[in-house]
Amino acid sequence: MKKGKVLGIDIGGSGVKGGIVDLAKGELVSERIRVPTPKSRDPNMLIDAIAQIVDAFEWKGKIGCGFPGVVRSQVIETAANLTGKKIIGTNLAEEIGRRTNCDAWIINDADAAGIAEMQYGAGKDIKGLVLMLTVGTGIGTALFQDGVLVPNLEFGHLKMRDKLTSKNVDAEKIYSDAIRKANDLTWRAWTERFNKYLRYVQALCWPDLIILGGGIASKKEKFFKYIDVDCDIITAKLENRAGIIGAAYMASEKLK
């Protein structure tokens, strides 16, 4: 391992992605390797997928890993967008360490993306209350006060009414980018729907700035002109690389 570099891994609902991060620059200095997220309920299959990336890079250093759920003391507490619940209660850092012989650190995936944007991207040097939203398969959220993270926020699971079913469901089941694709919505139609969610979370915590990241961040020209929320709002600079970069940064900080 070269000094100042960490392997970052971002676990998503459909893919596990990884790359080597130069922490001085906050940039990927390798190709980004992606393997499909296993559909098996066996947590060992997910750990094997992570190990595939580690082995592909012949990596022997620190590993930072963003996980789509609540993480406390390196133990997985929720896993809403992964098949099955058998991984809940697993100390994922320890299991990755056993499989790869590398020190690992686990963090909520949206928190990882937010940290990257605050350290290297759109939120760098910004004070006050900043809310980061990662919009893709689901909706991840990360909140920062003067750059300090409030972990495991999980605003994507706020209950909101679905007009089609008249039921209260997780917000991400109505407003995520995956729902836009599944329902073949135009960008304007999706954004006008998404504005309802933005106004709701803005009214809950009154951020000084909202950063929109995840898969939609690279498509600003398609939707941003339709955004309507009473708050400063920008798109993430690191786009969908933020989760990998932030996970690597936290591993460097926590595994000193």
PDB file of N, CA, C and O in Angstrom, residues 135-211:
ATOM      1  N   VAL A 135     -29.563  10.194  -3.898  1.00  0.00           N
ATOM      2  CA  VAL A 135     -30.789   9.709  -4.533  1.00  0.00           C
ATOM      3  C   VAL A 135     -30.415   8.700  -5.616  1.00  0.00           C
ATOM      4  O   VAL A 135     -29.771   9.055  -6.610  1.00  0.00           O
ATOM      5  N   GLY A 136     -30.815   7.452  -5.395  1.00  0.00           N
ATOM      6  CA  GLY A 136     -30.515   6.387  -6.340  1.00  0.00           C
ATOM      7  C   GLY A 136     -31.510   5.263  -6.161  1.00  0.00           C
ATOM      8  O   GLY A 136     -32.716   5.465  -6.290  1.00  0.00           O
ATOM      9  N   THR A 137     -31.012   4.065  -5.803  1.00  0.00           N
ATOM     10  CA  THR A 137     -31.908   2.941  -5.503  1.00  0.00           C
ATOM     11  C   THR A 137     -32.857   3.307  -4.371  1.00  0.00           C
ATOM     12  O   THR A 137     -34.039   2.959  -4.389  1.00  0.00           O
ATOM     13  N   GLY A 138     -32.343   4.002  -3.380  1.00  0.00           N
ATOM     14  CA  GLY A 138     -33.146   4.533  -2.282  1.00  0.00           C
ATOM     15  C   GLY A 138     -32.821   6.014  -2.116  1.00  0.00           C
ATOM     16  O   GLY A 138     -32.357   6.671  -3.050  1.00  0.00           O
ATOM     17  N   ILE A 139     -33.062   6.540  -0.923  1.00  0.00           N
ATOM     18  CA  ILE A 139     -32.668   7.906  -0.579  1.00  0.00           C
ATOM     19  C   ILE A 139     -31.877   7.840   0.713  1.00  0.00           C
ATOM     20  O   ILE A 139     -32.404   7.430   1.755  1.00  0.00           O
ATOM     21  N   GLY A 140     -30.611   8.222   0.642  1.00  0.00           N
ATOM     22  CA  GLY A 140     -29.774   8.306   1.832  1.00  0.00           C
ATOM     23  C   GLY A 140     -29.646   9.747   2.276  1.00  0.00           C
ATOM     24  O   GLY A 140     -29.728  10.668   1.455  1.00  0.00           O
ATOM     25  N   THR A 141     -29.474   9.960   3.577  1.00  0.00           N
ATOM     26  CA  THR A 141     -29.379  11.321   4.100  1.00  0.00           C
ATOM     27  C   THR A 141     -28.250  11.418   5.116  1.00  0.00           C
ATOM     28  O   THR A 141     -28.009  10.487   5.886  1.00  0.00           O
ATOM     29  N   ALA A 142     -27.567  12.559   5.090  1.00  0.00           N
ATOM     30  CA  ALA A 142     -26.507  12.823   6.058  1.00  0.00           C
ATOM     31  C   ALA A 142     -26.600  14.289   6.474  1.00  0.00           C
ATOM     32  O   ALA A 142     -26.776  15.169   5.623  1.00  0.00           O
ATOM     33  N   LEU A 143     -26.473  14.550   7.754  1.00  0.00           N
ATOM     34  CA  LEU A 143     -26.628  15.899   8.295  1.00  0.00           C
ATOM     35  C   LEU A 143     -25.343  16.327   8.999  1.00  0.00           C
ATOM     36  O   LEU A 143     -24.761  15.548   9.770  1.00  0.00           O
ATOM     37  N   PHE A 144     -24.932  17.586   8.750  1.00  0.00           N
ATOM     38  CA  PHE A 144     -23.698  18.122   9.322  1.00  0.00           C
ATOM     39  C   PHE A 144     -23.950  19.499   9.931  1.00  0.00           C
ATOM     40  O   PHE A 144     -24.594  20.345   9.310  1.00  0.00           O
ATOM     41  N   GLN A 145     -23.453  19.695  11.151  1.00  0.00           N
ATOM     42  CA  GLN A 145     -23.479  21.013  11.768  1.00  0.00           C
ATOM     43  C   GLN A 145     -22.037  21.500  11.865  1.00  0.00           C
ATOM     44  O   GLN A 145     -21.217  20.901  12.563  1.00  0.00           O
ATOM     45  N   ASP A 146     -21.720  22.559  11.128  1.00  0.00           N
ATOM     46  CA  ASP A 146     -20.351  23.072  11.054  1.00  0.00           C
ATOM     47  C   ASP A 146     -19.350  21.959  10.738  1.00  0.00           C
ATOM     48  O   ASP A 146     -18.272  21.882  11.322  1.00  0.00           O
ATOM     49  N   GLY A 147     -19.740  21.082   9.819  1.00  0.00           N
ATOM     50  CA  GLY A 147     -18.855  20.020   9.364  1.00  0.00           C
ATOM     51  C   GLY A 147     -18.850  18.771  10.206  1.00  0.00           C
ATOM     52  O   GLY A 147     -18.181  17.789   9.856  1.00  0.00           O
ATOM     53  N   VAL A 148     -19.590  18.770  11.325  1.00  0.00           N
ATOM     54  CA  VAL A 148     -19.627  17.609  12.226  1.00  0.00           C
ATOM     55  C   VAL A 148     -20.849  16.753  11.893  1.00  0.00           C
ATOM     56  O   VAL A 148     -21.982  17.246  11.856  1.00  0.00           O
ATOM     57  N   LEU A 149     -20.624  15.481  11.663  1.00  0.00           N
ATOM     58  CA  LEU A 149     -21.681  14.561  11.232  1.00  0.00           C
ATOM     59  C   LEU A 149     -22.626  14.192  12.375  1.00  0.00           C
ATOM     60  O   LEU A 149     -22.197  13.907  13.491  1.00  0.00           O
ATOM     61  N   VAL A 150     -23.927  14.175  12.074  1.00  0.00           N
ATOM     62  CA  VAL A 150     -24.944  13.541  12.921  1.00  0.00           C
ATOM     63  C   VAL A 150     -25.250  12.191  12.262  1.00  0.00           C
ATOM     64  O   VAL A 150     -25.912  12.147  11.232  1.00  0.00           O
ATOM     65  N   PRO A 151     -24.752  11.072  12.775  1.00  0.00           N
ATOM     66  CA  PRO A 151     -24.781   9.817  12.015  1.00  0.00           C
ATOM     67  C   PRO A 151     -26.149   9.139  11.953  1.00  0.00           C
ATOM     68  O   PRO A 151     -27.022   9.378  12.786  1.00  0.00           O
ATOM     69  N   ASN A 152     -26.294   8.284  10.916  1.00  0.00           N
ATOM     70  CA  ASN A 152     -27.443   7.383  10.784  1.00  0.00           C
ATOM     71  C   ASN A 152     -28.788   8.111  10.782  1.00  0.00           C
ATOM     72  O   ASN A 152     -29.736   7.683  11.442  1.00  0.00           O
ATOM     73  N   LEU A 153     -28.896   9.167  10.001  1.00  0.00           N
ATOM     74  CA  LEU A 153     -30.121   9.982  10.028  1.00  0.00           C
ATOM     75  C   LEU A 153     -31.326   9.250   9.445  1.00  0.00           C
ATOM     76  O   LEU A 153     -32.419   9.307   9.981  1.00  0.00           O
ATOM     77  N   GLU A 154     -31.165   8.590   8.293  1.00  0.00           N
ATOM     78  CA  GLU A 154     -32.193   7.733   7.699  1.00  0.00           C
ATOM     79  C   GLU A 154     -33.510   8.452   7.393  1.00  0.00           C
ATOM     80  O   GLU A 154     -34.601   7.902   7.583  1.00  0.00           O
ATOM     81  N   PHE A 155     -33.440   9.693   6.874  1.00  0.00           N
ATOM     82  CA  PHE A 155     -34.646  10.404   6.457  1.00  0.00           C
ATOM     83  C   PHE A 155     -35.292   9.786   5.225  1.00  0.00           C
ATOM     84  O   PHE A 155     -36.423  10.118   4.884  1.00  0.00           O
ATOM     85  N   GLY A 156     -34.593   8.894   4.542  1.00  0.00           N
ATOM     86  CA  GLY A 156     -35.196   8.208   3.412  1.00  0.00           C
ATOM     87  C   GLY A 156     -36.326   7.276   3.820  1.00  0.00           C
ATOM     88  O   GLY A 156     -37.139   6.861   2.991  1.00  0.00           O
ATOM     89  N   HIS A 157     -36.373   6.958   5.131  1.00  0.00           N
ATOM     90  CA  HIS A 157     -37.408   6.054   5.635  1.00  0.00           C
ATOM     91  C   HIS A 157     -38.513   6.787   6.393  1.00  0.00           C
ATOM     92  O   HIS A 157     -39.325   6.154   7.074  1.00  0.00           O
ATOM     93  N   LEU A 158     -38.549   8.123   6.259  1.00  0.00           N
ATOM     94  CA  LEU A 158     -39.694   8.863   6.785  1.00  0.00           C
ATOM     95  C   LEU A 158     -40.966   8.363   6.104  1.00  0.00           C
ATOM     96  O   LEU A 158     -40.977   8.068   4.911  1.00  0.00           O
ATOM     97  N   LYS A 159     -42.036   8.253   6.861  1.00  0.00           N
ATOM     98  CA  LYS A 159     -43.298   7.788   6.293  1.00  0.00           C
ATOM     99  C   LYS A 159     -44.034   8.940   5.607  1.00  0.00           C
ATOM    100  O   LYS A 159     -44.254   9.993   6.207  1.00  0.00           O
ATOM    101  N   MET A 160     -44.400   8.696   4.343  1.00  0.00           N
ATOM    102  CA  MET A 160     -45.169   9.679   3.584  1.00  0.00           C
ATOM    103  C   MET A 160     -46.278   8.960   2.827  1.00  0.00           C
ATOM    104  O   MET A 160     -46.170   7.758   2.547  1.00  0.00           O
ATOM    105  N   ARG A 161     -47.341   9.684   2.507  1.00  0.00           N
ATOM    106  CA  ARG A 161     -48.504   9.047   1.884  1.00  0.00           C
ATOM    107  C   ARG A 161     -48.299   8.859   0.390  1.00  0.00           C
ATOM    108  O   ARG A 161     -47.938   9.784  -0.335  1.00  0.00           O
ATOM    109  N   ASP A 162     -48.525   7.628  -0.034  1.00  0.00           N
ATOM    110  CA  ASP A 162     -48.492   7.280  -1.449  1.00  0.00           C
ATOM    111  C   ASP A 162     -49.894   7.463  -2.021  1.00  0.00           C
ATOM    112  O   ASP A 162     -50.834   6.761  -1.622  1.00  0.00           O
ATOM    113  N   LYS A 163     -50.061   8.408  -2.938  1.00  0.00           N
ATOM    114  CA  LYS A 163     -51.384   8.696  -3.492  1.00  0.00           C
ATOM    115  C   LYS A 163     -51.982   7.501  -4.223  1.00  0.00           C
ATOM    116  O   LYS A 163     -53.204   7.333  -4.264  1.00  0.00           O
ATOM    117  N   LEU A 164     -51.138   6.655  -4.798  1.00  0.00           N
ATOM    118  CA  LEU A 164     -51.643   5.518  -5.572  1.00  0.00           C
ATOM    119  C   LEU A 164     -52.294   4.461  -4.688  1.00  0.00           C
ATOM    120  O   LEU A 164     -53.253   3.802  -5.090  1.00  0.00           O
ATOM    121  N   THR A 165     -51.764   4.290  -3.481  1.00  0.00           N
ATOM    122  CA  THR A 165     -52.279   3.247  -2.591  1.00  0.00           C
ATOM    123  C   THR A 165     -52.975   3.801  -1.358  1.00  0.00           C
ATOM    124  O   THR A 165     -53.604   3.046  -0.617  1.00  0.00           O
ATOM    125  N   SER A 166     -52.858   5.115  -1.127  1.00  0.00           N
ATOM    126  CA  SER A 166     -53.398   5.778   0.074  1.00  0.00           C
ATOM    127  C   SER A 166     -52.806   5.191   1.356  1.00  0.00           C
ATOM    128  O   SER A 166     -53.442   5.229   2.412  1.00  0.00           O
ATOM    129  N   LYS A 167     -51.581   4.663   1.247  1.00  0.00           N
ATOM    130  CA  LYS A 167     -50.891   4.117   2.413  1.00  0.00           C
ATOM    131  C   LYS A 167     -49.663   4.958   2.724  1.00  0.00           C
ATOM    132  O   LYS A 167     -49.095   5.601   1.844  1.00  0.00           O
ATOM    133  N   ASN A 168     -49.267   4.951   3.997  1.00  0.00           N
ATOM    134  CA  ASN A 168     -48.032   5.602   4.397  1.00  0.00           C
ATOM    135  C   ASN A 168     -46.877   4.626   4.206  1.00  0.00           C
ATOM    136  O   ASN A 168     -46.880   3.533   4.775  1.00  0.00           O
ATOM    137  N   VAL A 169     -45.900   5.020   3.390  1.00  0.00           N
ATOM    138  CA  VAL A 169     -44.767   4.154   3.081  1.00  0.00           C
ATOM    139  C   VAL A 169     -43.478   4.941   3.238  1.00  0.00           C
ATOM    140  O   VAL A 169     -43.488   6.171   3.381  1.00  0.00           O
ATOM    141  N   ASP A 170     -42.335   4.230   3.205  1.00  0.00           N
ATOM    142  CA  ASP A 170     -41.046   4.909   3.243  1.00  0.00           C
ATOM    143  C   ASP A 170     -40.944   5.898   2.083  1.00  0.00           C
ATOM    144  O   ASP A 170     -41.307   5.575   0.942  1.00  0.00           O
ATOM    145  N   ALA A 171     -40.423   7.081   2.362  1.00  0.00           N
ATOM    146  CA  ALA A 171     -40.325   8.120   1.339  1.00  0.00           C
ATOM    147  C   ALA A 171     -39.579   7.633   0.103  1.00  0.00           C
ATOM    148  O   ALA A 171     -39.953   7.964  -1.023  1.00  0.00           O
ATOM    149  N   GLU A 172     -38.534   6.835   0.291  1.00  0.00           N
ATOM    150  CA  GLU A 172     -37.752   6.398  -0.852  1.00  0.00           C
ATOM    151  C   GLU A 172     -38.536   5.473  -1.782  1.00  0.00           C
ATOM    152  O   GLU A 172     -38.165   5.304  -2.943  1.00  0.00           O
ATOM    153  N   LYS A 173     -39.641   4.900  -1.304  1.00  0.00           N
ATOM    154  CA  LYS A 173     -40.475   4.054  -2.155  1.00  0.00           C
ATOM    155  C   LYS A 173     -41.406   4.873  -3.059  1.00  0.00           C
ATOM    156  O   LYS A 173     -42.126   4.314  -3.891  1.00  0.00           O
ATOM    157  N   ILE A 174     -41.367   6.196  -2.874  1.00  0.00           N
ATOM    158  CA  ILE A 174     -42.167   7.093  -3.717  1.00  0.00           C
ATOM    159  C   ILE A 174     -41.275   8.020  -4.536  1.00  0.00           C
ATOM    160  O   ILE A 174     -41.588   8.337  -5.687  1.00  0.00           O
ATOM    161  N   TYR A 175     -40.140   8.439  -3.958  1.00  0.00           N
ATOM    162  CA  TYR A 175     -39.382   9.547  -4.524  1.00  0.00           C
ATOM    163  C   TYR A 175     -37.986   9.202  -5.025  1.00  0.00           C
ATOM    164  O   TYR A 175     -37.276  10.081  -5.520  1.00  0.00           O
ATOM    165  N   SER A 176     -37.528   7.983  -4.913  1.00  0.00           N
ATOM    166  CA  SER A 176     -36.166   7.643  -5.333  1.00  0.00           C
ATOM    167  C   SER A 176     -36.029   7.661  -6.850  1.00  0.00           C
ATOM    168  O   SER A 176     -37.016   7.653  -7.600  1.00  0.00           O
ATOM    169  N   ASP A 177     -34.789   7.644  -7.317  1.00  0.00           N
ATOM    170  CA  ASP A 177     -34.545   7.580  -8.764  1.00  0.00           C
ATOM    171  C   ASP A 177     -34.966   6.224  -9.322  1.00  0.00           C
ATOM    172  O   ASP A 177     -35.387   6.128 -10.481  1.00  0.00           O
ATOM    173  N   ALA A 178     -34.861   5.179  -8.502  1.00  0.00           N
ATOM    174  CA  ALA A 178     -35.318   3.856  -8.935  1.00  0.00           C
ATOM    175  C   ALA A 178     -36.812   3.866  -9.233  1.00  0.00           C
ATOM    176  O   ALA A 178     -37.277   3.225 -10.191  1.00  0.00           O
ATOM    177  N   ILE A 179     -37.586   4.610  -8.451  1.00  0.00           N
ATOM    178  CA  ILE A 179     -39.027   4.723  -8.689  1.00  0.00           C
ATOM    179  C   ILE A 179     -39.298   5.511  -9.968  1.00  0.00           C
ATOM    180  O   ILE A 179     -40.222   5.193 -10.731  1.00  0.00           O
ATOM    181  N   ARG A 180     -38.488   6.545 -10.213  1.00  0.00           N
ATOM    182  CA  ARG A 180     -38.629   7.295 -11.478  1.00  0.00           C
ATOM    183  C   ARG A 180     -38.485   6.351 -12.671  1.00  0.00           C
ATOM    184  O   ARG A 180     -39.289   6.377 -13.615  1.00  0.00           O
ATOM    185  N   LYS A 181     -37.454   5.512 -12.603  1.00  0.00           N
ATOM    186  CA  LYS A 181     -37.206   4.593 -13.712  1.00  0.00           C
ATOM    187  C   LYS A 181     -38.305   3.536 -13.809  1.00  0.00           C
ATOM    188  O   LYS A 181     -38.770   3.228 -14.912  1.00  0.00           O
ATOM    189  N   ALA A 182     -38.711   2.991 -12.676  1.00  0.00           N
ATOM    190  CA  ALA A 182     -39.717   1.921 -12.683  1.00  0.00           C
ATOM    191  C   ALA A 182     -41.050   2.387 -13.243  1.00  0.00           C
ATOM    192  O   ALA A 182     -41.775   1.608 -13.882  1.00  0.00           O
ATOM    193  N   ASN A 183     -41.374   3.656 -12.996  1.00  0.00           N
ATOM    194  CA  ASN A 183     -42.654   4.196 -13.463  1.00  0.00           C
ATOM    195  C   ASN A 183     -42.524   4.998 -14.756  1.00  0.00           C
ATOM    196  O   ASN A 183     -43.502   5.603 -15.195  1.00  0.00           O
ATOM    197  N   ASP A 184     -41.324   4.994 -15.317  1.00  0.00           N
ATOM    198  CA  ASP A 184     -41.061   5.685 -16.581  1.00  0.00           C
ATOM    199  C   ASP A 184     -41.529   7.139 -16.533  1.00  0.00           C
ATOM    200  O   ASP A 184     -42.163   7.646 -17.463  1.00  0.00           O
ATOM    201  N   LEU A 185     -41.192   7.816 -15.425  1.00  0.00           N
ATOM    202  CA  LEU A 185     -41.580   9.216 -15.258  1.00  0.00           C
ATOM    203  C   LEU A 185     -40.625  10.123 -16.022  1.00  0.00           C
ATOM    204  O   LEU A 185     -39.425   9.854 -16.093  1.00  0.00           O
ATOM    205  N   THR A 186     -41.140  11.205 -16.576  1.00  0.00           N
ATOM    206  CA  THR A 186     -40.264  12.222 -17.134  1.00  0.00           C
ATOM    207  C   THR A 186     -39.508  12.879 -15.977  1.00  0.00           C
ATOM    208  O   THR A 186     -39.946  12.838 -14.811  1.00  0.00           O
ATOM    209  N   TRP A 187     -38.389  13.517 -16.315  1.00  0.00           N
ATOM    210  CA  TRP A 187     -37.631  14.186 -15.260  1.00  0.00           C
ATOM    211  C   TRP A 187     -38.462  15.292 -14.603  1.00  0.00           C
ATOM    212  O   TRP A 187     -38.390  15.486 -13.389  1.00  0.00           O
ATOM    213  N   ARG A 188     -39.247  15.997 -15.386  1.00  0.00           N
ATOM    214  CA  ARG A 188     -40.075  17.055 -14.807  1.00  0.00           C
ATOM    215  C   ARG A 188     -41.123  16.477 -13.866  1.00  0.00           C
ATOM    216  O   ARG A 188     -41.310  16.979 -12.740  1.00  0.00           O
ATOM    217  N   ALA A 189     -41.793  15.404 -14.290  1.00  0.00           N
ATOM    218  CA  ALA A 189     -42.822  14.793 -13.439  1.00  0.00           C
ATOM    219  C   ALA A 189     -42.211  14.254 -12.153  1.00  0.00           C
ATOM    220  O   ALA A 189     -42.786  14.415 -11.066  1.00  0.00           O
ATOM    221  N   TRP A 190     -41.038  13.620 -12.272  1.00  0.00           N
ATOM    222  CA  TRP A 190     -40.389  13.088 -11.075  1.00  0.00           C
ATOM    223  C   TRP A 190     -39.975  14.219 -10.133  1.00  0.00           C
ATOM    224  O   TRP A 190     -40.182  14.137  -8.913  1.00  0.00           O
ATOM    225  N   THR A 191     -39.400  15.283 -10.683  1.00  0.00           N
ATOM    226  CA  THR A 191     -38.914  16.380  -9.840  1.00  0.00           C
ATOM    227  C   THR A 191     -40.057  17.075  -9.129  1.00  0.00           C
ATOM    228  O   THR A 191     -39.940  17.441  -7.947  1.00  0.00           O
ATOM    229  N   GLU A 192     -41.167  17.266  -9.820  1.00  0.00           N
ATOM    230  CA  GLU A 192     -42.321  17.894  -9.175  1.00  0.00           C
ATOM    231  C   GLU A 192     -42.835  17.030  -8.026  1.00  0.00           C
ATOM    232  O   GLU A 192     -43.307  17.544  -7.008  1.00  0.00           O
ATOM    233  N   ARG A 193     -42.720  15.719  -8.171  1.00  0.00           N
ATOM    234  CA  ARG A 193     -43.061  14.807  -7.078  1.00  0.00           C
ATOM    235  C   ARG A 193     -42.005  14.886  -5.966  1.00  0.00           C
ATOM    236  O   ARG A 193     -42.337  14.968  -4.781  1.00  0.00           O
ATOM    237  N   PHE A 194     -40.731  14.883  -6.346  1.00  0.00           N
ATOM    238  CA  PHE A 194     -39.615  14.915  -5.404  1.00  0.00           C
ATOM    239  C   PHE A 194     -39.615  16.195  -4.575  1.00  0.00           C
ATOM    240  O   PHE A 194     -39.177  16.203  -3.412  1.00  0.00           O
ATOM    241  N   ASN A 195     -40.120  17.299  -5.152  1.00  0.00           N
ATOM    242  CA  ASN A 195     -40.170  18.568  -4.417  1.00  0.00           C
ATOM    243  C   ASN A 195     -40.948  18.436  -3.110  1.00  0.00           C
ATOM    244  O   ASN A 195     -40.624  19.100  -2.111  1.00  0.00           O
ATOM    245  N   LYS A 196     -41.977  17.607  -3.097  1.00  0.00           N
ATOM    246  CA  LYS A 196     -42.757  17.408  -1.873  1.00  0.00           C
ATOM    247  C   LYS A 196     -41.878  16.853  -0.762  1.00  0.00           C
ATOM    248  O   LYS A 196     -41.956  17.290   0.400  1.00  0.00           O
ATOM    249  N   TYR A 197     -41.036  15.915  -1.113  1.00  0.00           N
ATOM    250  CA  TYR A 197     -40.117  15.335  -0.121  1.00  0.00           C
ATOM    251  C   TYR A 197     -39.088  16.379   0.327  1.00  0.00           C
ATOM    252  O   TYR A 197     -38.806  16.507   1.533  1.00  0.00           O
ATOM    253  N   LEU A 198     -38.532  17.123  -0.626  1.00  0.00           N
ATOM    254  CA  LEU A 198     -37.549  18.152  -0.268  1.00  0.00           C
ATOM    255  C   LEU A 198     -38.131  19.168   0.709  1.00  0.00           C
ATOM    256  O   LEU A 198     -37.489  19.562   1.685  1.00  0.00           O
ATOM    257  N   ARG A 199     -39.352  19.606   0.457  1.00  0.00           N
ATOM    258  CA  ARG A 199     -39.982  20.596   1.338  1.00  0.00           C
ATOM    259  C   ARG A 199     -40.221  20.015   2.731  1.00  0.00           C
ATOM    260  O   ARG A 199     -40.112  20.723   3.743  1.00  0.00           O
ATOM    261  N   TYR A 200     -40.536  18.730   2.771  1.00  0.00           N
ATOM    262  CA  TYR A 200     -40.786  18.072   4.061  1.00  0.00           C
ATOM    263  C   TYR A 200     -39.522  18.013   4.901  1.00  0.00           C
ATOM    264  O   TYR A 200     -39.514  18.418   6.069  1.00  0.00           O
ATOM    265  N   VAL A 201     -38.420  17.525   4.322  1.00  0.00           N
ATOM    266  CA  VAL A 201     -37.184  17.413   5.106  1.00  0.00           C
ATOM    267  C   VAL A 201     -36.618  18.795   5.416  1.00  0.00           C
ATOM    268  O   VAL A 201     -36.020  18.995   6.492  1.00  0.00           O
ATOM    269  N   GLN A 202     -36.845  19.753   4.517  1.00  0.00           N
ATOM    270  CA  GLN A 202     -36.389  21.117   4.804  1.00  0.00           C
ATOM    271  C   GLN A 202     -37.127  21.689   6.008  1.00  0.00           C
ATOM    272  O   GLN A 202     -36.536  22.338   6.869  1.00  0.00           O
ATOM    273  N   ALA A 203     -38.416  21.406   6.109  1.00  0.00           N
ATOM    274  CA  ALA A 203     -39.211  21.899   7.236  1.00  0.00           C
ATOM    275  C   ALA A 203     -38.878  21.182   8.540  1.00  0.00           C
ATOM    276  O   ALA A 203     -39.087  21.733   9.620  1.00  0.00           O
ATOM    277  N   LEU A 204     -38.351  19.969   8.450  1.00  0.00           N
ATOM    278  CA  LEU A 204     -37.982  19.217   9.655  1.00  0.00           C
ATOM    279  C   LEU A 204     -36.709  19.741  10.309  1.00  0.00           C
ATOM    280  O   LEU A 204     -36.622  19.812  11.534  1.00  0.00           O
ATOM    281  N   CYS A 205     -35.712  20.103   9.496  1.00  0.00           N
ATOM    282  CA  CYS A 205     -34.425  20.455  10.113  1.00  0.00           C
ATOM    283  C   CYS A 205     -33.887  21.827   9.699  1.00  0.00           C
ATOM    284  O   CYS A 205     -32.869  22.256  10.225  1.00  0.00           O
ATOM    285  N   TRP A 206     -34.531  22.520   8.762  1.00  0.00           N
ATOM    286  CA  TRP A 206     -34.148  23.864   8.351  1.00  0.00           C
ATOM    287  C   TRP A 206     -32.652  23.991   8.053  1.00  0.00           C
ATOM    288  O   TRP A 206     -31.940  24.772   8.688  1.00  0.00           O
ATOM    289  N   PRO A 207     -32.155  23.232   7.085  1.00  0.00           N
ATOM    290  CA  PRO A 207     -30.727  23.341   6.741  1.00  0.00           C
ATOM    291  C   PRO A 207     -30.413  24.654   6.035  1.00  0.00           C
ATOM    292  O   PRO A 207     -31.277  25.262   5.385  1.00  0.00           O
ATOM    293  N   ASP A 208     -29.162  25.083   6.152  1.00  0.00           N
ATOM    294  CA  ASP A 208     -28.707  26.251   5.401  1.00  0.00           C
ATOM    295  C   ASP A 208     -28.422  25.884   3.949  1.00  0.00           C
ATOM    296  O   ASP A 208     -28.489  26.737   3.066  1.00  0.00           O
ATOM    297  N   LEU A 209     -28.114  24.606   3.726  1.00  0.00           N
ATOM    298  CA  LEU A 209     -27.786  24.139   2.386  1.00  0.00           C
ATOM    299  C   LEU A 209     -28.187  22.674   2.242  1.00  0.00           C
ATOM    300  O   LEU A 209     -28.003  21.881   3.165  1.00  0.00           O
ATOM    301  N   ILE A 210     -28.746  22.314   1.085  1.00  0.00           N
ATOM    302  CA  ILE A 210     -28.992  20.923   0.734  1.00  0.00           C
ATOM    303  C   ILE A 210     -28.085  20.570  -0.448  1.00  0.00           C
ATOM    304  O   ILE A 210     -28.022  21.312  -1.431  1.00  0.00           O
ATOM    305  N   ILE A 211     -27.376  19.441  -0.324  1.00  0.00           N
ATOM    306  CA  ILE A 211     -26.551  18.924  -1.415  1.00  0.00           C
ATOM    307  C   ILE A 211     -27.217  17.663  -1.952  1.00  0.00           C
ATOM    308  O   ILE A 211     -27.492  16.735  -1.197  1.00  0.00           O
TER     309      ILE A 211
END
